[in-house]
Structures are given as structure tokens and as C-alpha cells.
Coordinates of C-alpha atoms and ligand atoms in Angstrom, one line a residue:
X1 CA -29.6 20.5 2.0
X2 CA -26.4 19.4 0.0
X3 CA -25.1 16.2 1.4
X4 CA -21.6 16.4 3.3
X5 CA -19.0 13.7 4.3
X6 CA -16.9 14.6 7.3
X7 CA -13.3 13.8 7.9
X8 CA -9.8 15.1 8.8
X9 CA -7.6 16.9 6.0
X10 CA -4.5 18.5 5.2
X11 CA -4.7 22.1 4.3
X12 CA -1.2 22.6 3.4
X13 CA 2.5 21.2 3.7
X14 CA 3.0 22.2 7.3
X15 CA -0.1 22.0 9.5
X16 CA -1.6 19.0 11.4
X17 CA -4.7 17.5 10.2
X18 CA -8.0 19.3 10.9
X19 CA -11.7 18.4 10.6
X20 CA -13.2 19.2 7.3
X21 CA -16.5 18.6 5.4
X22 CA -17.0 18.2 1.6
X23 CA -19.5 17.4 -0.8
X24 CA -19.2 13.8 -2.1
X25 CA -19.6 12.9 -5.8
X26 CA -23.1 12.0 -6.6
X27 CA -24.0 8.1 -5.9
X28 CA -23.5 6.7 -9.5
X29 CA -25.4 3.5 -10.7
X30 CA -22.5 1.3 -10.1
X31 CA -21.2 3.2 -7.0
X32 CA -21.1 1.9 -3.2
X33 CA -21.3 4.2 -0.3
X34 CA -19.3 2.9 2.8
X35 CA -19.7 3.8 6.3
X36 CA -16.1 3.7 7.5
X37 CA -15.1 1.8 10.6
X38 CA -11.3 1.8 10.2
X39 CA -8.6 3.2 8.0
X40 CA -4.7 2.4 8.0
X41 CA -2.2 5.1 8.0
X42 CA 0.0 4.4 5.0
X43 CA 3.4 5.9 4.2
X44 CA 1.8 7.2 1.2
X45 CA -0.6 9.4 3.3
X46 CA 2.4 11.1 4.7
X47 CA 4.1 11.9 1.5
X48 CA 0.9 13.2 0.1
X49 CA 0.3 15.3 3.2
X50 CA 3.5 17.3 2.7
X51 CA 3.3 17.4 -1.1
X52 CA 6.5 15.2 -1.1
X53 CA 5.9 13.5 -4.5
X54 CA 4.1 16.1 -6.2
X55 CA 1.8 19.2 -5.4
X56 CA -1.2 17.7 -3.4
X57 CA -4.7 19.1 -4.0
X58 CA -5.6 20.6 -0.8
X59 CA -7.8 20.2 1.3
X60 CA -6.8 16.5 1.1
X61 CA -8.4 13.6 3.4
X62 CA -6.0 11.0 3.1
X63 CA -6.2 7.3 3.8
X64 CA -6.5 4.2 1.4
X65 CA -6.7 1.4 3.6
X66 CA -10.3 1.6 4.4
X67 CA -12.7 -1.0 6.0
X68 CA -16.5 -0.4 6.7
X69 CA -20.0 -1.4 6.0
X70 CA -22.2 -1.0 2.9
X71 CA -24.5 2.0 3.6
X72 CA -25.9 2.8 0.1
X73 CA -25.5 1.4 -3.2
X74 CA -26.6 2.4 -7.1
X75 CA -29.2 0.4 -8.7
X76 CA -26.8 -1.6 -10.8
X77 CA -24.8 -2.8 -7.8
X78 CA -25.6 -6.7 -7.6
X79 CA -23.1 -8.3 -5.7
X80 CA -23.2 -6.4 -2.5
X81 CA -25.9 -6.0 0.0
X82 CA -26.4 -3.0 2.6
X83 CA -24.4 -3.9 5.8
X84 CA -21.7 -6.0 4.1
X85 CA -18.4 -5.7 5.5
X86 CA -16.2 -4.4 2.8
X87 CA -12.8 -2.8 2.1
X88 CA -11.6 -0.2 -0.5
X89 CA -7.6 0.1 -1.2
X90 CA -5.6 2.7 -3.2
X91 CA -8.2 3.1 -6.2
X92 CA -11.8 3.8 -6.5
X93 CA -12.3 3.6 -10.3
X94 CA -10.8 2.3 -13.7
X95 CA -12.3 2.2 -17.2
X96 CA -12.3 -1.7 -17.0
X97 CA -11.9 -2.2 -20.8
X98 CA -8.5 -0.7 -21.8
X99 CA -5.5 -2.6 -22.6
X100 CA -4.2 -2.3 -18.9
X101 CA -7.6 -3.1 -17.3
X102 CA -7.8 -6.1 -19.3
X103 CA -4.4 -7.1 -18.7
X104 CA -5.1 -6.8 -14.7
X105 CA -3.0 -3.4 -14.2
X106 CA -6.1 -1.3 -13.3
X107 CA -3.8 1.0 -11.5
X108 CA -2.2 2.0 -14.8
X109 CA -5.6 2.8 -16.8
X110 CA -5.8 6.5 -18.2
X111 CA -9.0 6.7 -16.7
X112 CA -8.3 5.7 -13.1
X113 CA -9.3 7.5 -10.0
X114 CA -7.0 7.1 -7.0
X115 CA -8.7 7.1 -3.6
X116 CA -7.4 10.4 -2.6
X117 CA -5.6 13.3 -4.0
X118 CA -7.2 12.9 -7.3
X119 CA -10.4 14.1 -9.1
X120 CA -13.4 11.9 -10.1
X121 CA -13.6 11.7 -13.9
X122 CA -16.3 11.7 -16.5
X123 CA -17.0 8.9 -19.0
X124 CA -14.3 10.6 -21.3
X125 CA -11.8 10.5 -18.5
X126 CA -11.8 14.3 -18.2
X127 CA -11.7 15.5 -14.4
X128 CA -14.8 16.8 -12.8
X129 CA -15.2 19.1 -10.2
X130 CA -15.4 16.4 -7.5
X131 CA -12.3 15.5 -5.5
X132 CA -11.6 12.0 -4.4
X133 CA -11.1 12.0 -0.6
X134 CA -9.9 9.4 1.5
X135 CA -10.8 7.2 4.6
X136 CA -9.8 9.4 7.3
X137 CA -13.6 10.2 7.3
X138 CA -17.0 8.9 8.2
X139 CA -17.9 7.9 4.5
X140 CA -16.6 7.2 1.2
X141 CA -18.1 6.5 -2.2
X142 CA -16.3 4.0 -4.9
X143 CA -17.2 2.1 -7.7
X144 CA -18.3 -1.2 -6.8
X145 CA -15.7 -3.1 -8.7
X146 CA -13.1 -1.6 -6.4
X147 CA -15.1 -2.5 -3.3
X148 CA -14.1 -5.9 -1.8
X149 CA -15.8 -8.3 0.5
X150 CA -13.6 -8.7 3.7
X151 CA -13.5 -12.6 4.4
X152 CA -15.0 -13.4 7.7
X153 CA -11.5 -14.8 8.9
X154 CA -10.1 -11.3 8.8
X155 CA -11.1 -8.5 11.3
X156 CA -11.9 -5.2 9.8
X157 CA -9.0 -3.4 11.5
X158 CA -6.5 -6.2 10.3
X159 CA -7.9 -5.7 6.6
X160 CA -6.9 -2.2 6.4
X161 CA -3.3 -2.8 6.0
X162 CA -3.7 -5.5 3.6
X163 CA -5.4 -3.2 1.2
X164 CA -2.4 -1.2 0.2
X165 CA 0.6 -2.5 2.1
X166 CA -0.4 -6.0 1.6
X167 CA -1.4 -5.6 -2.1
X168 CA 1.9 -3.8 -2.7
X169 CA 4.0 -6.4 -1.6
X170 CA 1.8 -9.4 -2.5
X171 CA 1.4 -8.4 -6.1
X172 CA 5.1 -8.2 -7.5
X173 CA 5.9 -11.6 -5.7
X174 CA 2.8 -12.9 -7.3
X175 CA 3.9 -11.6 -10.6
X176 CA 7.5 -12.9 -10.1
X177 CA 5.8 -16.6 -9.3
X178 CA 8.0 -16.5 -6.3
X179 CA 8.2 -20.2 -4.8
X180 CA 10.3 -22.5 -3.0
X181 CA 13.1 -22.2 -5.6
X182 CA 13.7 -18.6 -4.8
X183 CA 16.0 -16.9 -2.5
X184 CA 14.2 -13.5 -1.8
X185 CA 15.4 -10.2 0.2
X186 CA 12.9 -8.0 1.9
X187 CA 14.7 -4.8 2.5
X188 CA 13.2 -2.4 4.9
X189 CA 11.0 -3.9 7.9
X190 CA 8.0 -1.7 8.5
X191 CA 4.6 -1.5 7.2
X192 CA 5.2 -3.0 3.9
X193 CA 8.3 -5.2 4.9
X194 CA 6.4 -7.0 7.6
X195 CA 3.8 -8.3 5.2
X196 CA 6.2 -9.0 2.4
X197 CA 8.5 -11.3 4.7
X198 CA 5.2 -13.2 5.7
X199 CA 3.9 -13.4 1.9
X200 CA 7.5 -14.7 0.6
X201 CA 8.0 -17.1 3.2
X202 CA 4.5 -18.6 2.9
X203 CA 5.0 -18.7 -0.8
X204 CA 7.9 -21.2 -0.1
X205 CA 10.9 -18.8 -0.6
X206 CA 14.0 -18.7 1.6
X207 CA 13.6 -15.2 3.0
X208 CA 16.4 -12.7 3.9
X209 CA 15.3 -9.7 5.9
X210 CA 17.3 -6.7 5.1
X211 CA 17.9 -3.8 7.8
X212 CA 20.4 -1.1 8.6
X213 CA 20.5 -2.6 12.2
X214 CA 20.0 -5.6 14.2
X215 CA 17.1 -4.1 16.0
X216 CA 14.5 -5.8 14.2
X217 CA 16.4 -9.4 13.9
X218 CA 14.0 -11.3 16.3
X219 CA 10.9 -9.9 14.7
X220 CA 11.8 -10.6 11.4
X221 CA 12.7 -14.2 12.0
X222 CA 9.3 -14.5 13.7
X223 CA 7.6 -13.2 10.7
X224 CA 9.2 -15.9 8.6
X225 CA 12.7 -14.9 7.5
X226 CA 15.4 -17.5 7.6
X227 CA 18.3 -15.0 7.3
X228 CA 18.9 -11.5 8.4
X229 CA 21.4 -9.1 6.7
X230 CA 22.4 -5.8 8.5
X231 CA 23.8 -3.9 5.8
X232 CA 26.0 -2.0 8.0
X233 CA 27.6 -5.3 9.1
X234 CA 30.6 -5.8 6.6
X235 CA 30.8 -9.6 7.4
X236 CA 27.0 -9.8 6.3
X237 CA 27.9 -7.8 3.2
X238 CA 30.4 -10.3 2.1
X239 CA 28.4 -13.1 3.1
X240 CA 25.2 -12.1 1.1
X241 CA 27.2 -11.0 -2.0
X242 CA 25.4 -12.2 -5.3
X243 CA 23.1 -14.6 -3.1
X244 CA 19.5 -13.4 -3.8
X245 CA 17.1 -13.8 -6.8
X246 CA 14.9 -10.8 -5.9
X247 CA 15.2 -8.1 -3.8
X248 CA 11.8 -6.4 -3.0
X249 CA 12.6 -2.8 -1.6
X250 CA 10.1 -1.1 0.7
X251 CA 12.8 1.6 1.6
X252 CA 11.6 5.5 1.4
X253 CA 14.7 6.7 2.5
X254 CA 16.5 9.1 -0.1
X255 CA 19.8 7.9 1.4
X256 CA 19.5 4.2 0.7
X257 CA 22.9 2.8 -0.8
X258 CA 21.3 1.1 -4.1
X259 CA 24.7 -0.1 -5.1
X260 CA 25.0 -2.3 -2.1
X261 CA 21.4 -3.7 -2.7
X262 CA 22.3 -4.3 -6.2
X263 CA 25.6 -6.2 -4.9
X264 CA 23.3 -8.9 -3.0
X265 CA 21.6 -9.8 -6.2
X266 CA 22.6 -12.9 -8.2
X267 CA 23.4 -12.5 -11.9
X268 CA 20.2 -12.1 -14.0
X269 CA 18.2 -11.1 -10.7
X270 CA 15.7 -8.3 -10.0
X271 CA 15.6 -5.5 -7.7
X272 CA 11.9 -4.4 -7.3
X273 CA 11.2 -1.1 -6.1
X274 CA 7.9 -0.5 -4.2
X275 CA 9.0 2.1 -1.6
X276 CA 9.1 5.5 -3.4
X277 CA 11.8 7.8 -2.1
X278 CA 11.4 11.4 -2.6
X279 CA 15.1 11.6 -4.2
X280 CA 16.1 10.3 -7.5
X281 CA 17.7 6.7 -7.6
X282 CA 21.5 6.7 -7.9
X283 CA 22.8 3.7 -9.3
X284 CA 26.4 3.1 -11.2
X285 CA 25.7 1.5 -14.6
X286 CA 28.2 -1.1 -13.7
X287 CA 25.7 -2.5 -11.1
X288 CA 23.4 -3.7 -14.3
X289 CA 26.2 -5.2 -16.1
X290 CA 25.5 -8.6 -14.5
X291 CA 21.9 -8.5 -16.3
X292 CA 20.6 -7.5 -13.0
X293 CA 17.1 -5.7 -13.6
X294 CA 15.5 -2.8 -11.8
X295 CA 11.8 -2.5 -11.7
X296 CA 9.1 -0.7 -10.2
X297 CA 5.8 -2.0 -8.9
X298 CA 2.8 0.2 -7.9
X299 CA 0.0 -1.5 -5.9
X300 CA -2.0 -4.1 -7.8
X301 CA -5.0 -4.7 -9.7
X302 CA -8.6 -6.1 -8.5
X303 CA -7.7 -9.6 -9.2
X304 CA -4.3 -9.3 -7.2
X305 CA -6.5 -7.9 -4.3
X306 CA -9.0 -11.0 -4.4
X307 CA -6.1 -13.3 -4.6
X308 CA -4.1 -11.8 -1.6
X309 CA -7.2 -11.8 0.5
X310 CA -7.7 -15.5 -0.3
X311 CA -3.9 -16.3 0.4
X312 CA -4.1 -14.4 3.5
X313 CA -6.9 -16.7 4.8
X314 CA -5.3 -19.7 3.6
X315 CA -1.8 -19.1 4.9
X316 CA -2.8 -17.0 7.9
X317 CA -0.9 -14.0 6.9
X318 CA -2.0 -10.8 9.0
X319 CA -0.5 -7.3 9.5
X320 CA 0.7 -6.5 12.9
X321 CA -1.1 -3.4 14.0
X322 CA -2.1 -1.1 16.7
X323 CA -5.6 0.9 16.6
X324 CA -5.9 4.7 17.5
X325 CA -9.2 6.4 17.6
X326 CA -10.0 8.4 14.4
X327 CA -10.2 11.7 16.3
X328 CA -6.5 11.1 17.4
X329 CA -5.5 11.0 13.7
X330 CA -2.7 13.4 14.4
X331 CA -1.4 11.2 17.2
X332 CA -1.6 8.2 14.9
X333 CA 0.6 10.0 12.2
X334 CA 3.2 11.0 14.8
X335 CA 3.6 7.4 15.7
X336 CA 4.3 6.5 12.2
X337 CA 6.5 9.7 11.6
X338 CA 8.5 8.8 14.7
X339 CA 9.1 5.3 13.4
X340 CA 7.3 3.8 16.3
X341 CA 4.6 1.9 14.4
X342 CA 4.8 -1.9 14.9
X343 CA 4.1 -2.3 12.3
X344 CA 0.8 -0.4 11.2
X345 CA -1.3 2.1 12.8
X346 CA -5.1 1.8 12.2
X347 CA -7.6 4.5 12.9
X348 CA -10.9 3.4 14.3
X349 CA -14.2 5.3 14.1
Ligands
ZN401 ZN1 -9.0 1.1 -18.0
ZN402 ZN1 -0.6 3.2 0.6

């Protein structure tokens, strides 16, 4: 009998997720098979569900914040034992030897395989018939170099949001060597932002949480922000003009006023985009003339994940989560779509 994994998949742009079984890729020599215990719901899942960024390969099982236990492993896997508690993030494979992989940018490898909405590739990087399917499921297979031990201090449910939201916010702050001399703005206080505030504060930076209402002011302060900037408050806009070295934007809204964000950044400062609005960015050229840079940042590499998990343990950074049974996945998605997640929904098998 052909082996089948079972999960919940999107079948088109409109419908809710429905049960779906698929044939997984054969277990390779360096692969690990994980029995999934938890999976976080990420904003990327929702964009992909609706083909918001590009045409999705349906049926698509979403979910790339995965925790579980090692159920099976290939003969060349030495650093994991059956039963180990492990996590898998946004990526399940890269070549490990190209210029990007060796520089720590595994996510830019030409032979990379994302955790879902992608095809497994052969040794030459040519897509195979096996579709990569995500963590809203009972099992998953991944190359063992993209499987990570979860430290004993971190619960499996809490580990999930760290593997995408945590990584995506930690990696750019690490790359910019954020520390006590930096004034850092975190725009958008949600699944990504609530972790970004904690990282930046624990790195020693003076953190300004940026939002479009006062609603999350108290929570932002509790997370470690020193200041709160309501971009719709004209007094705040004046007060924070040219005051920040870096703004990390988690905003996915296509209505974001980017000129305003640029105005908060000091000369020579940087706007880092990690949220991915579906509409093109519109910024007047004048906003760049103070030598302000705009850069994007996509997730992080394997070393970033290891550094992040160690940092989370050392500085006690944890996501704020609520759990929902996996079978109620559509309920969990609705909580996120309604903007009611505080701050991450994690599905539980
Ligand atoms: Zn590579
Ligand atoms: Zn994600």
C-alpha cells in the first residue's frame, strides 16, 4: 500500500481547508520524518491559501512553524534519535554548498525547498513530482539539516512561532548587530512584531513600538518597548521625526503610509521590510535622499535558527500564544484573519 500523510489543505482561493491525504517524498538517506504535535498559523499561510503573492500549487497543506517528534530517519542521520523533540521552519532543504548556503543565506539557495507550496527537487535542482506539504498535518519529512532540536526550556507549542515569526524578526536584527547604541522601531504589533520588540529590547536597544492606534500600547510596553508611536497622532509624528536608526516593518497592509515610516528614520538609517504587502511599495524618491536605505529580509538561515533558539533560552523570549485543536484549523485561521490573535495561534494534534 502507498504510504499517505494526512492533513488539511487549501483546494482553491476561496474555500476553507478540508482534509487531504498525499503521498510523501520517499525518506532520503539524510531525511527525518516527524510526527507533528503542533503547528503555528503564520500570516504567510493565509497569503498562500488565497494565492495572494503568486499562484499557489493546490491542494496545499500550509504551516511552517512545526514541532513534533522524530518518528523515522534515514541511515545517514546521526545527530537525531527516534523520539527527539524537534522543530521545522519555513524551509526543508537547501544544497548546503553554493555561495548563498555557505554565507548563511540558505533561504536564497537556488535548490532550496520551502516547507510548503513548493516541489522537492532532485540533485540537479530540477523539481520532482513530490510536492512539499506543510505542518497542518500528522507527519512531515525534511532534510535533517533543517530539523532543529527544541531546547528543554521551550515548550513545543511555544517553539512553533519562533521557527518563522521568531526567525524572521531575529535574523535582521542580528545581521544589523543591534545593541545598546541603537534606537529601533518595530512597526506592527502582531505575530511578528511582538517577538521583534522582545528581541530588540533584550539586545539592549531602545525600542519604539509603532502602531496605528493606542490599542496595544500597554502590551507593547510589557513586551519591552520604551516608547509607543501612534502614527495617526500628529504630536507623535512630530516627536519621532528622524529619531530611529532602524525600523523593522512587519506590516502586511497594502495601505501603509511608507513615507511616514521613512520620516521617522535618522539620516543614514534603514527601513527593513519583513512583512510582505500584496501591493507594490510606493515611496517618493525624496524620502531616500537622506541616505536612508530600504532593504528586505526573508526568514533566516540554519545558523540564525540555532542562534535564535539559544538567545530565546538565555533571555527568556517567548511568543504569546493560544492553542486550538488541529481539527479546528479553520477556526484558528478565522481568529488570525479577524485580527484577534494575541499574538499567535498554534494548532495542536
Ligand atoms: Zn545552496
Ligand atoms: Zn511564516
